[in-house]
Amino acid sequence: MGCFDEDLRIAALFHDIGKVGIAKEILFKPGKLNSLERTIIQSHSHVGNLIVRRELGKARAAEFIRAPRKLGWYWLSP
């Protein structure tokens, strides 16, 4: 099967790059996260989007990172 998408490959490699800005106390917290901590963790996809868009100039790959639920639709669409 000859399916290859460079932007999807980049998104897969960098999908968690936004976590670099999250404090290790939150990122590695052994217990349950409070609502603020959960919001901070959830922001990593937005930060990852900005990094890939600005530093790599890959807008489409950045969109895959920002909206991971769209990846399933990407594979399911004809």
XYZ file of C-alpha atoms in Angstrom:
78
model
C 0.000 0.000 0.000
C 1.553 3.313 -1.075
C -0.102 5.613 1.476
C 2.343 8.232 2.744
C 1.639 11.668 4.128
C 4.581 13.801 5.230
C 2.447 16.122 7.372
C 0.897 13.187 9.181
C 4.363 11.733 9.815
C 5.541 15.054 11.274
C 2.425 15.295 13.445
C 3.038 11.777 14.759
C 6.640 12.600 15.646
C 5.809 15.896 17.362
C 2.327 15.220 18.775
C 3.425 15.762 22.397
C 6.044 18.496 21.840
C 3.792 20.985 23.658
C 4.419 19.156 26.921
C 7.884 20.723 27.127
C 6.301 23.826 28.665
C 4.395 22.003 31.396
C 5.856 21.948 34.893
C 7.201 18.525 35.796
C 5.201 18.639 39.055
C 2.006 18.604 36.985
C 3.234 16.364 34.180
C 4.410 13.613 36.544
C 1.895 14.092 39.351
C 1.111 10.627 40.712
C -2.398 11.462 41.915
C -5.492 12.946 40.378
C -5.180 16.302 38.634
C -7.296 19.229 39.799
C -9.257 21.241 37.226
C -6.497 23.835 36.698
C -3.855 21.141 36.222
C -6.119 19.297 33.790
C -6.596 22.499 31.774
C -2.825 23.021 31.687
C -2.251 19.452 30.457
C -4.950 19.848 27.806
C -3.245 23.004 26.510
C -0.224 21.000 25.297
C -1.830 20.362 21.904
C -2.274 24.104 21.358
C 1.357 24.759 22.317
C 2.486 21.900 20.054
C 0.456 23.394 17.222
C 2.247 26.735 17.645
C 5.699 25.137 17.779
C 5.219 23.054 14.626
C 3.537 25.920 12.761
C 6.098 28.600 13.672
C 9.337 26.646 13.909
C 8.803 24.075 11.154
C 6.419 26.071 8.972
C 4.096 23.063 8.717
C 0.546 24.403 9.080
C -1.201 21.185 8.053
C 0.876 19.042 10.419
C 0.161 21.591 13.151
C -3.574 21.165 12.568
C -3.265 17.413 13.076
C -1.549 18.106 16.407
C -4.147 20.649 17.523
C -7.141 18.478 16.698
C -6.175 14.810 17.180
C -9.798 13.677 16.847
C -9.621 14.707 13.201
C -6.968 12.058 12.588
C -9.548 9.293 12.818
C -11.674 11.018 10.206
C -8.598 11.504 8.044
C -8.084 7.747 7.867
C -11.781 6.975 7.430
C -12.469 9.438 4.628
C -12.268 8.112 1.045
